Coordinates of C-alpha atoms and ligand atoms in Angstrom, one line a residue:
M1 CA 0.0 0.2 0.1
S2 CA 1.5 3.7 -0.6
E3 CA 0.5 5.6 2.0
Q4 CA 2.9 8.2 1.5
T5 CA 3.6 10.2 -1.9
P6 CA 7.2 9.5 -3.0
E7 CA 9.8 12.5 -3.6
M8 CA 9.6 14.2 -6.8
D9 CA 13.1 12.9 -7.5
D10 CA 11.8 9.1 -7.4
L11 CA 8.5 9.8 -9.2
L12 CA 10.4 11.1 -12.3
R13 CA 12.9 8.3 -12.3
I14 CA 12.3 5.4 -14.8
V15 CA 10.5 2.2 -13.3
P16 CA 11.2 -1.4 -14.0
T17 CA 9.2 -2.4 -17.3
A18 CA 5.4 -3.8 -16.3
R19 CA 4.5 -7.6 -17.1
Y20 CA 1.6 -8.5 -19.0
G21 CA -0.7 -11.5 -18.3
D22 CA -2.8 -12.5 -15.3
D23 CA -0.1 -12.4 -12.6
A24 CA 3.4 -10.3 -12.8
G25 CA 4.8 -12.4 -9.5
E26 CA 6.9 -10.0 -7.8
G27 CA 6.9 -7.5 -10.8
R28 CA 4.7 -4.3 -11.8
G29 CA 1.8 -5.0 -14.1
G30 CA -0.2 -8.4 -14.1
A31 CA -3.8 -7.9 -12.8
L32 CA -2.8 -4.2 -11.6
H33 CA -2.3 -3.3 -14.7
L34 CA -4.9 -1.0 -17.3
S35 CA -5.5 -4.1 -19.7
S36 CA -7.2 -6.1 -17.2
V37 CA -9.9 -3.8 -15.8
L38 CA -12.6 -4.6 -18.5
P39 CA -12.2 -8.4 -18.3
A40 CA -12.4 -7.8 -14.2
V41 CA -15.1 -5.8 -14.5
S42 CA -16.5 -8.2 -17.4
D43 CA -16.2 -10.9 -14.6
A44 CA -17.9 -8.6 -11.9
I45 CA -21.2 -8.2 -14.0
G46 CA -21.4 -11.8 -14.7
H47 CA -20.1 -12.4 -18.3
A48 CA -16.4 -13.2 -17.7
T49 CA -14.4 -11.9 -20.9
A50 CA -10.9 -13.2 -21.5
T51 CA -8.8 -11.8 -23.7
R52 CA -5.5 -12.8 -25.7
V53 CA -3.3 -11.2 -22.8
H54 CA -6.0 -11.9 -19.9
H55 CA -7.3 -15.4 -19.6
D56 CA -8.5 -15.5 -15.9
P57 CA -11.0 -12.5 -15.8
Q58 CA -12.2 -13.9 -12.4
A59 CA -8.5 -13.7 -10.8
L60 CA -8.1 -10.3 -12.1
R61 CA -11.5 -9.3 -10.0
G62 CA -9.7 -10.9 -7.4
A63 CA -6.5 -9.0 -7.7
L64 CA -8.1 -5.7 -8.3
G65 CA -11.0 -5.9 -5.6
L66 CA -14.0 -5.8 -7.5
P67 CA -16.9 -6.8 -6.1
E68 CA -19.9 -8.6 -8.0
A69 CA -22.9 -6.0 -9.5
R70 CA -25.5 -6.1 -11.9
A71 CA -24.4 -3.0 -14.0
A72 CA -20.8 -1.2 -13.8
I73 CA -19.8 2.0 -14.8
V74 CA -15.9 2.4 -15.8
V75 CA -15.2 5.9 -16.1
L76 CA -11.5 6.9 -17.7
V77 CA -10.3 10.2 -16.7
D78 CA -7.9 11.5 -19.3
G79 CA -4.5 12.2 -17.8
L80 CA -5.3 11.6 -14.2
G81 CA -2.2 9.6 -12.9
Y82 CA -2.4 8.4 -9.6
W83 CA 0.4 10.4 -8.3
N84 CA -1.5 13.6 -10.2
L85 CA -4.3 12.5 -8.1
A86 CA -2.7 12.0 -4.8
M87 CA -0.8 15.5 -4.8
R88 CA -3.9 17.4 -5.2
L89 CA -6.4 15.2 -3.2
G90 CA -7.1 18.3 -1.2
H91 CA -9.2 19.8 -4.0
A92 CA -11.2 16.4 -4.4
P93 CA -13.7 15.7 -1.4
Y94 CA -15.4 12.6 -3.4
L95 CA -12.1 11.5 -4.7
R96 CA -10.4 12.0 -1.3
S97 CA -13.1 9.7 0.3
L98 CA -12.3 6.9 -2.2
M99 CA -8.9 7.2 -1.2
R100 CA -9.9 6.7 2.2
D101 CA -10.3 2.8 1.7
G102 CA -6.9 1.2 2.0
A103 CA -8.1 -1.2 -1.3
N104 CA -7.7 2.0 -3.8
R105 CA -4.2 3.3 -2.2
R106 CA -2.6 1.0 -5.2
P107 CA -1.9 2.4 -8.6
I108 CA -2.0 0.2 -11.2
C109 CA 0.4 0.5 -14.5
T110 CA -0.6 1.8 -17.8
C111 CA 1.0 0.2 -21.0
A112 CA 4.3 1.6 -22.6
P113 CA 4.1 4.4 -24.1
S114 CA 2.0 5.8 -21.4
T115 CA 0.2 7.6 -23.6
T116 CA -3.5 8.3 -25.0
V117 CA -4.1 6.3 -28.1
A118 CA -2.0 3.5 -26.9
A119 CA -3.6 3.1 -23.6
M120 CA -7.2 3.6 -24.9
A121 CA -6.3 0.4 -27.2
T122 CA -4.6 -1.3 -24.3
F123 CA -7.7 -0.7 -22.0
G124 CA -10.3 -1.4 -24.6
T125 CA -9.1 -4.6 -25.9
G126 CA -7.6 -5.8 -22.6
T127 CA -4.1 -6.5 -24.3
C128 CA -1.1 -4.6 -25.1
P129 CA 0.3 -2.3 -28.0
G130 CA 1.9 -5.5 -29.2
V131 CA -1.3 -6.9 -30.1
T132 CA -3.2 -3.7 -31.0
G133 CA -0.6 -2.2 -33.3
M134 CA -1.2 1.5 -31.7
A135 CA 2.3 2.0 -29.9
G136 CA 2.7 5.4 -30.0
Y137 CA 1.1 9.1 -30.7
T138 CA 2.8 8.7 -34.3
Q139 CA 4.0 5.8 -35.5
L140 CA 5.0 4.2 -39.0
E141 CA 2.7 3.4 -41.6
P142 CA 4.4 0.5 -43.6
A143 CA 2.4 0.4 -46.6
S144 CA 3.0 4.1 -47.4
G145 CA 6.4 4.1 -45.3
R146 CA 5.3 7.2 -43.9
L147 CA 4.4 8.5 -40.3
M148 CA 0.9 8.8 -39.1
Q149 CA -1.0 10.2 -36.2
L150 CA -3.1 7.8 -34.3
I151 CA -5.7 10.4 -32.9
Q152 CA -7.3 10.8 -36.4
F153 CA -5.3 8.2 -38.3
K154 CA -4.1 10.6 -40.5
D155 CA -0.6 11.3 -42.0
A156 CA 1.6 12.9 -39.5
L157 CA 3.3 15.2 -42.0
A158 CA 0.7 16.0 -44.2
P159 CA 1.0 19.4 -45.5
A160 CA -2.2 21.4 -44.9
P161 CA -4.2 21.8 -48.0
A162 CA -3.9 24.2 -50.7
P163 CA -6.1 27.1 -51.0
G164 CA -9.1 26.7 -52.7
T165 CA -9.1 22.4 -52.5
T166 CA -12.3 21.2 -51.1
R167 CA -11.5 20.0 -47.7
R168 CA -14.0 21.9 -45.2
Q169 CA -12.7 24.3 -42.8
G170 CA -12.1 22.6 -39.8
A171 CA -12.8 19.3 -40.8
P172 CA -10.2 16.3 -40.0
A173 CA -8.3 14.6 -42.9
E174 CA -9.8 11.6 -44.1
P175 CA -8.0 8.3 -41.8
I176 CA -5.2 7.1 -44.5
V177 CA -5.8 4.0 -42.8
D178 CA -9.1 2.0 -41.7
P179 CA -8.9 1.5 -37.9
H180 CA -10.3 -1.8 -38.2
L181 CA -7.8 -2.8 -40.5
L182 CA -4.8 -1.2 -38.3
Q183 CA -6.4 -2.7 -34.7
R184 CA -7.7 -6.0 -35.6
E185 CA -8.3 -7.4 -32.2
P186 CA -11.7 -7.7 -30.7
T187 CA -12.7 -4.9 -28.3
V188 CA -14.2 -6.0 -24.6
F189 CA -17.3 -3.7 -25.6
E190 CA -17.7 -5.9 -29.0
R191 CA -16.8 -9.6 -26.8
L192 CA -19.6 -8.5 -24.4
A193 CA -22.1 -7.0 -27.1
A194 CA -21.8 -10.5 -28.8
Q195 CA -22.6 -12.0 -25.7
G196 CA -26.1 -10.0 -25.8
V197 CA -24.5 -8.0 -22.7
P198 CA -25.7 -4.1 -23.1
V199 CA -23.0 -2.0 -23.4
T200 CA -22.9 1.8 -23.5
S201 CA -20.2 4.5 -24.2
V202 CA -20.9 8.0 -23.3
G203 CA -18.7 10.7 -24.7
L204 CA -18.3 13.7 -26.6
A205 CA -20.4 13.8 -29.7
K206 CA -17.4 14.7 -31.9
F207 CA -15.7 11.2 -30.6
K208 CA -18.5 9.0 -31.8
G209 CA -17.5 7.0 -34.7
S210 CA -13.9 8.6 -34.7
P211 CA -11.0 6.7 -35.8
L212 CA -9.7 6.3 -32.3
T213 CA -13.2 5.6 -30.9
E214 CA -13.2 2.7 -33.8
A215 CA -9.8 1.4 -33.3
A216 CA -9.8 1.0 -29.6
L217 CA -13.6 1.2 -28.3
R218 CA -15.8 -0.1 -30.8
G219 CA -18.9 -1.5 -30.0
G220 CA -22.2 -1.6 -28.2
R221 CA -24.0 1.9 -28.3
Y222 CA -22.2 5.4 -28.2
V223 CA -24.7 8.2 -26.4
S224 CA -23.3 11.9 -26.4
A225 CA -24.3 14.6 -24.4
V226 CA -23.0 18.7 -24.6
T227 CA -22.5 19.2 -20.9
P228 CA -20.2 16.9 -19.0
N229 CA -22.9 16.8 -16.3
D230 CA -25.1 15.8 -19.0
R231 CA -22.9 13.1 -19.9
V232 CA -22.6 11.9 -16.3
R233 CA -26.4 11.4 -16.1
A234 CA -26.5 9.9 -19.3
A235 CA -24.1 7.3 -18.1
A236 CA -26.1 7.2 -14.4
R237 CA -29.3 6.5 -16.3
A238 CA -27.6 3.7 -19.0
A239 CA -26.7 1.8 -15.5
R240 CA -30.8 1.2 -14.6
E241 CA -30.1 -1.6 -17.3
P242 CA -27.8 -4.5 -15.9
G243 CA -24.7 -4.3 -18.0
L244 CA -21.8 -2.3 -18.7
V245 CA -21.7 1.8 -19.0
Y246 CA -18.2 3.6 -19.9
L247 CA -17.8 7.3 -19.4
Y248 CA -14.9 9.3 -20.5
I249 CA -13.9 12.6 -19.1
R250 CA -11.4 14.5 -21.0
D251 CA -10.4 18.2 -19.4
A252 CA -7.2 16.7 -17.0
D253 CA -5.4 16.1 -20.2
K254 CA -6.0 18.7 -22.1
V255 CA -5.8 21.5 -19.6
G256 CA -2.6 19.7 -18.7
H257 CA -1.1 19.9 -22.1
N258 CA -2.4 23.6 -22.3
H259 CA -1.3 25.0 -19.1
G260 CA 1.0 22.5 -17.2
W261 CA -1.0 20.0 -14.7
D262 CA 0.5 21.9 -11.4
S263 CA -1.4 25.0 -13.0
E264 CA -4.3 26.7 -11.1
Q265 CA -6.6 25.8 -14.5
W266 CA -5.8 22.2 -14.1
V267 CA -6.4 22.5 -10.2
G268 CA -10.0 23.9 -11.3
T269 CA -10.3 21.6 -13.9
F270 CA -10.1 18.6 -11.4
E271 CA -12.2 20.2 -8.9
R272 CA -14.8 20.0 -11.7
I273 CA -14.3 16.5 -12.3
D274 CA -14.5 15.7 -8.8
A275 CA -17.5 17.1 -8.8
Q276 CA -18.7 15.0 -11.8
L277 CA -17.7 11.9 -10.4
A278 CA -19.6 12.6 -7.1
L279 CA -22.8 13.5 -9.2
L280 CA -22.1 10.1 -10.6
R281 CA -22.1 8.1 -7.6
R282 CA -25.4 10.2 -6.6
E283 CA -27.2 9.2 -9.9
A284 CA -26.1 6.0 -10.4
P285 CA -28.9 3.4 -9.7
K286 CA -28.1 1.8 -5.9
G287 CA -25.5 -1.0 -6.1
T288 CA -23.8 0.1 -9.2
L289 CA -20.1 -0.7 -9.3
I290 CA -18.3 2.3 -10.1
V291 CA -14.4 2.1 -11.3
V292 CA -12.5 5.1 -11.7
V293 CA -9.4 4.8 -13.9
A294 CA -7.0 6.9 -16.2
D295 CA -4.8 6.2 -19.4
H296 CA -1.6 7.7 -17.9
G297 CA -0.1 10.6 -15.4
M298 CA 1.7 13.7 -16.6
V299 CA 5.0 15.2 -15.8
T300 CA 5.9 19.0 -15.7
A301 CA 8.7 19.8 -18.7
D302 CA 11.5 21.8 -17.8
P303 CA 12.6 23.9 -20.6
A304 CA 16.2 23.6 -19.5
Q305 CA 15.8 20.2 -20.1
R306 CA 14.2 20.2 -23.6
I307 CA 16.5 18.9 -26.0
D308 CA 16.0 19.9 -29.9
L309 CA 16.9 16.9 -32.3
A310 CA 17.2 19.8 -34.9
A311 CA 20.6 21.0 -33.3
E312 CA 21.8 17.4 -32.4
P313 CA 23.6 15.9 -35.5
E314 CA 24.9 12.9 -33.9
L315 CA 21.0 11.7 -32.8
T316 CA 19.8 12.8 -36.0
Q317 CA 22.7 10.6 -37.9
D318 CA 21.3 7.5 -39.7
V319 CA 17.8 8.3 -38.1
R320 CA 15.5 8.5 -41.1
M321 CA 12.1 9.6 -39.0
V322 CA 11.2 10.4 -35.5
G323 CA 8.0 8.7 -34.5
G324 CA 6.5 8.9 -30.8
E325 CA 6.5 12.0 -28.9
P326 CA 8.7 14.2 -26.8
R327 CA 8.7 11.6 -23.7
A328 CA 8.8 8.3 -25.9
L329 CA 10.6 8.5 -29.1
M330 CA 10.2 5.6 -31.8
L331 CA 13.2 6.1 -34.2
Y332 CA 13.4 4.5 -37.5
T333 CA 16.7 3.8 -39.1
G334 CA 18.0 3.7 -42.6
T335 CA 17.7 0.0 -43.8
D336 CA 21.4 -0.4 -44.1
V337 CA 22.0 1.1 -40.6
D338 CA 22.7 -1.4 -37.4
P339 CA 19.8 -0.2 -34.9
A340 CA 22.3 -0.9 -32.1
D341 CA 24.8 1.6 -33.4
V342 CA 22.5 4.6 -33.3
A343 CA 21.2 3.4 -29.8
V344 CA 24.8 3.6 -28.7
R345 CA 25.3 7.1 -29.6
W346 CA 22.1 8.2 -28.0
R347 CA 23.0 6.6 -24.7
A348 CA 26.4 8.4 -25.2
R349 CA 24.6 11.6 -25.6
L350 CA 21.8 11.4 -23.1
G351 CA 23.5 9.3 -20.4
E352 CA 20.8 9.1 -17.6
R353 CA 18.5 11.4 -19.2
A354 CA 17.0 8.8 -20.9
L355 CA 16.5 5.0 -21.6
V356 CA 17.4 3.9 -24.7
R357 CA 16.6 0.0 -26.1
T358 CA 16.8 -1.3 -29.8
K359 CA 13.7 -2.5 -30.8
R360 CA 14.6 -6.2 -30.1
E361 CA 15.9 -5.2 -26.5
A362 CA 12.4 -3.4 -25.8
I363 CA 10.4 -6.3 -27.2
G364 CA 12.8 -8.3 -25.3
D365 CA 11.8 -6.9 -21.9
G366 CA 8.6 -7.3 -22.9
L367 CA 7.9 -3.3 -23.2
F368 CA 4.8 -3.7 -25.6
G369 CA 3.8 -7.2 -24.4
P370 CA 3.8 -10.1 -26.9
V371 CA 4.3 -8.7 -30.2
D372 CA 2.5 -9.9 -33.4
E373 CA 4.7 -9.8 -36.6
C374 CA 2.5 -7.3 -38.7
V375 CA 2.9 -4.9 -35.3
E376 CA 6.5 -5.2 -35.6
T377 CA 7.0 -3.5 -38.6
M378 CA 5.4 -0.3 -37.3
L379 CA 7.6 0.3 -34.1
G380 CA 10.7 1.8 -34.6
D381 CA 13.9 0.6 -34.4
V382 CA 15.0 2.0 -31.8
I383 CA 12.9 2.8 -28.5
V384 CA 13.9 5.7 -26.1
Q385 CA 12.2 6.8 -22.9
A386 CA 12.9 9.9 -21.3
G387 CA 13.7 10.3 -17.8
A388 CA 13.3 13.6 -15.2
Q389 CA 11.9 16.5 -16.9
V390 CA 13.4 15.7 -20.3
T391 CA 11.3 16.3 -23.5
L392 CA 13.1 15.2 -27.1
V393 CA 11.6 17.6 -29.6
D394 CA 12.3 18.2 -33.3
S395 CA 11.5 21.7 -34.5
R396 CA 12.3 20.5 -38.1
T397 CA 8.9 18.8 -37.9
Q398 CA 6.7 19.7 -35.0
S399 CA 5.2 23.4 -34.3
D400 CA 6.7 25.4 -31.6
K401 CA 3.6 24.8 -29.2
A402 CA 3.8 21.0 -29.9
T403 CA 7.7 21.5 -28.7
R404 CA 6.8 23.5 -25.6
L405 CA 4.1 21.6 -23.8
P406 CA 4.0 23.0 -19.9
S407 CA 3.0 18.7 -19.4
V408 CA 4.1 15.9 -21.2
H409 CA 3.7 12.2 -20.6
G410 CA 4.6 9.3 -22.6
S411 CA 7.5 7.9 -20.8
Q412 CA 8.1 4.8 -18.4
T413 CA 8.6 6.9 -14.9
M414 CA 6.0 6.1 -11.9
L415 CA 4.5 9.4 -12.4
E416 CA 3.4 8.7 -16.3
M417 CA 3.3 5.0 -15.8
D418 CA 1.3 4.8 -12.3
I419 CA -2.8 5.3 -12.7
P420 CA -5.6 5.0 -10.1
C421 CA -8.4 1.9 -10.2
L422 CA -10.7 3.1 -7.8
I423 CA -13.8 1.0 -6.6
D424 CA -17.0 2.4 -5.3
I425 CA -20.9 1.1 -5.1
A426 CA -23.3 3.2 -5.8
Ligands
LIG501 ZN1 -4.6 10.6 -22.7

């Protein structure tokens, strides 16, 4: 049990790689992992649903401490890491009341990279990035040889449409890859719906049928509402029917990226989210199981620890493309290059500031879980994870704003990897 928040230096240290499966032994992960949440909840509502990574939903439910219930609401609060939450608990009376329960005072792990697209697919399928093929904010799209961005499934470096062309202003670019073809693993929502279990996702209207939703969280019906409180009420209403309800809360991540998770604005957002969760608890039918999780935590970036690859010729030598994001890079090398040589140069330059592994080393460590052959080709040849408050940006291809976000995530530090899994019964 984590009774006290570790020192910031410890929170910013890279932790051992989490293990996938039902039991991690002495290691991190296993049942205490984002991938086990939906399989465990499926067992709690009497429709145990195994996945390729998790074979024993009942054991997961036991390890996470979920009681049985006729209906469950799983809330994913984007960007609300366990330690981010713990350090601001004074602002959140409802979450504070949950954290008084010792059973909730244990973080679970998210996936690596600790980023939204990878975590959503890990959560939605109950598997891992090596299976879902969603392994970074941007990654190689093997058919085109280009980098794609996995929020909208669009070309990551696509030039803006030429003046006078037809794309509606503000309309997202057409996905360059069908989300169903990239992410082929069935989601837990699909598996439950196939058993006749009612599944309801509640979120913003613009995410209905979006490429990320289709890839990671497809299945069941999608309900949208304009205000956060109306979404909370819609989720509570859906739980009148036995089954599974999923509610997505976005703003902690959004405000964290724009203002920093340590800002006044973030605290205000956190207070509103706490009030929304308290409303959910009040409105949900009696006996409903409520589980609050997140996809990753957040780290404050330090401008003095910002490294711009545009000014680092020894880092970009033999690197054809840089995927991922500022805390978790995937370096794609030229075909006639030994990735180990690139890794050696990066280790020499960055020292303690990052963990640098070749793809083979990272897969051997189980970083992505079991890796399908078709997914392996999408992963970078060298995987770099930033420690401390380091960001590794590239002003040649990223907007200035994107290279200077006040809070970031993606790497394997405790602050980014540890997420809550808070359990309540309405
Ligand atoms: Zn996120």
